[in-house]
Amino acid sequence: MKNLFNTSNILKSILLIAVVTLSVSRLNAQIKPANSGYVPVNGTKVYYEVYGNGKPLVLLHGAFMTIGMNWGELIPELSKTRKVIAIELQGHGHTPYSERKLSHSTLANDVVKVLDYLKIDSADVVGYSFGGAIAYEFAIQSPKRLSKLVIISSTYKSAGWLPEINNAFKNMKPELFENSPMKTAYDAVAPDKTKWIPFLKQMMASAAEPFDVGETNISKITAPVLIIAGDNDGLDKIELAKTYQLLGGGKVADFGVMPKSQLAIVPGQGHVSLMTQTKTILSYLNGFLK
């Protein structure tokens, strides 16, 4: 275990988040979804859960995670005033492993299919980490389906991460997850537990591939965007500032109109610890999505 946690900061974070959020998943079990099931998508199917009533709010989790692990503390609060649609992406949680190529574009289209199935014309979308990259893709592919966008500790391009993070992505190995809490969580809900290693290899291969949806596409996003990041979460803050400018931010509001998009840098937080700051994140979400 000591060698495992010394591999790199990002690999350490990936496993630590499972440990931190095990209690969160137990909390999530205290609230039952009003509706759940599978939606046929492009030759496979995607699992979803619906909580509460109100304006639709889609939640997209981080890599290797489940709904409960990522959103367990937030769903009970958000669902008091919103119709929360939490989705488990390809191979994650209840959603089965698929041989189809894992791409941001494909996963973003899966989100559209879920909205179609639930007869939802448009929604606010919140994505964390891997889910944030999918949320960016959704905003570009389906602008008419998006009301507001929240990106938590994520980027639209590989260069948005610090070099250490990209190097760690390239060096991930399935054995790092042996006997991990994430494996336990996967086994608890996965429809086919024998797909664990193929799922890890598929995700790791995807993470090692450079991606960039393009500055032009980001600048064309018309929906208001809230970016939330930890001050030491592995994102390149120079690139993050550029992203905010592409979204219309970084202005002198005293000399004109306040931008509709917002940027929040949470002090003293890394990629993992940021998601444990439930009250802070909830405050930002409630203020922006009202």
Tab-separated table of N, CA, C and O in Angstrom, residues 4 12 23 48 54 60 84 88 93 99 101 108 170 178 201 220 223 236 253-254:
chain	number	residue	atom	x	y	z
A	4	LEU	N	1.954	2.010	-3.430
A	4	LEU	CA	0.806	2.441	-4.203
A	4	LEU	C	0.590	3.935	-4.063
A	4	LEU	O	0.406	4.655	-5.037
A	12	LYS	N	-2.658	8.883	-6.059
A	12	LYS	CA	-2.986	8.915	-4.639
A	12	LYS	C	-4.368	9.519	-4.453
A	12	LYS	O	-5.185	9.022	-3.688
A	23	SER	N	-18.131	6.932	3.249
A	23	SER	CA	-19.159	7.393	4.189
A	23	SER	C	-20.224	8.191	3.465
A	23	SER	O	-21.393	8.184	3.833
A	48	TYR	N	-29.420	5.648	-14.752
A	48	TYR	CA	-29.713	6.980	-14.217
A	48	TYR	C	-30.553	6.865	-12.945
A	48	TYR	O	-31.210	5.848	-12.704
A	54	GLY	N	-38.713	19.805	-9.747
A	54	GLY	CA	-38.319	21.173	-10.064
A	54	GLY	C	-37.577	21.220	-11.381
A	54	GLY	O	-37.683	20.319	-12.219
A	60	LEU	N	-22.877	14.774	-13.491
A	60	LEU	CA	-21.954	13.870	-14.163
A	60	LEU	C	-20.715	13.663	-13.291
A	60	LEU	O	-19.984	14.605	-12.999
A	84	VAL	N	-33.230	16.310	-9.791
A	84	VAL	CA	-31.835	15.919	-10.001
A	84	VAL	C	-31.771	14.622	-10.797
A	84	VAL	O	-32.371	13.615	-10.404
A	88	GLU	N	-24.702	7.531	-14.487
A	88	GLU	CA	-23.443	6.794	-14.389
A	88	GLU	C	-22.955	6.496	-15.800
A	88	GLU	O	-23.641	5.817	-16.583
A	93	GLY	N	-20.235	2.112	-12.224
A	93	GLY	CA	-21.361	1.757	-11.373
A	93	GLY	C	-22.292	0.737	-11.999
A	93	GLY	O	-21.879	-0.342	-12.432
A	99	GLU	N	-17.757	-2.411	-25.277
A	99	GLU	CA	-16.576	-2.458	-26.126
A	99	GLU	C	-16.444	-1.224	-27.015
A	99	GLU	O	-15.386	-0.996	-27.609
A	101	LYS	N	-15.768	2.455	-28.396
A	101	LYS	CA	-14.689	3.374	-28.041
A	101	LYS	C	-15.190	4.411	-27.037
A	101	LYS	O	-16.250	5.013	-27.214
A	108	ALA	N	-21.145	12.321	-24.152
A	108	ALA	CA	-22.015	13.494	-24.163
A	108	ALA	C	-23.320	13.179	-24.881
A	108	ALA	O	-24.402	13.621	-24.471
A	170	LYS	N	-0.724	8.889	-17.932
A	170	LYS	CA	-0.047	7.972	-18.838
A	170	LYS	C	0.549	6.773	-18.117
A	170	LYS	O	0.819	5.746	-18.743
A	178	GLU	N	-6.066	-2.686	-7.063
A	178	GLU	CA	-6.322	-3.966	-6.409
A	178	GLU	C	-6.663	-3.756	-4.937
A	178	GLU	O	-6.000	-3.005	-4.229
A	201	LYS	N	-8.762	-0.628	-17.904
A	201	LYS	CA	-7.870	-0.463	-19.062
A	201	LYS	C	-8.475	0.513	-20.076
A	201	LYS	O	-7.761	1.332	-20.665
A	220	LYS	N	-17.902	29.771	-28.096
A	220	LYS	CA	-19.253	29.780	-28.656
A	220	LYS	C	-20.329	29.331	-27.652
A	220	LYS	O	-21.517	29.384	-27.958
A	223	ALA	N	-24.471	29.595	-22.947
A	223	ALA	CA	-25.053	29.404	-21.619
A	223	ALA	C	-24.110	29.952	-20.552
A	223	ALA	O	-22.884	29.898	-20.710
A	236	ASP	N	-3.948	23.859	-14.455
A	236	ASP	CA	-3.060	24.968	-14.760
A	236	ASP	C	-3.892	26.248	-14.662
A	236	ASP	O	-4.766	26.495	-15.483
A	253	ALA	N	-15.773	44.656	-14.285
A	253	ALA	CA	-17.225	44.822	-14.204
A	253	ALA	C	-17.628	46.227	-13.768
A	253	ALA	O	-18.716	46.700	-14.099
A	254	ASP	N	-16.750	46.897	-13.038
A	254	ASP	CA	-17.057	48.262	-12.590
A	254	ASP	C	-17.167	49.226	-13.770
A	254	ASP	O	-17.788	50.280	-13.664
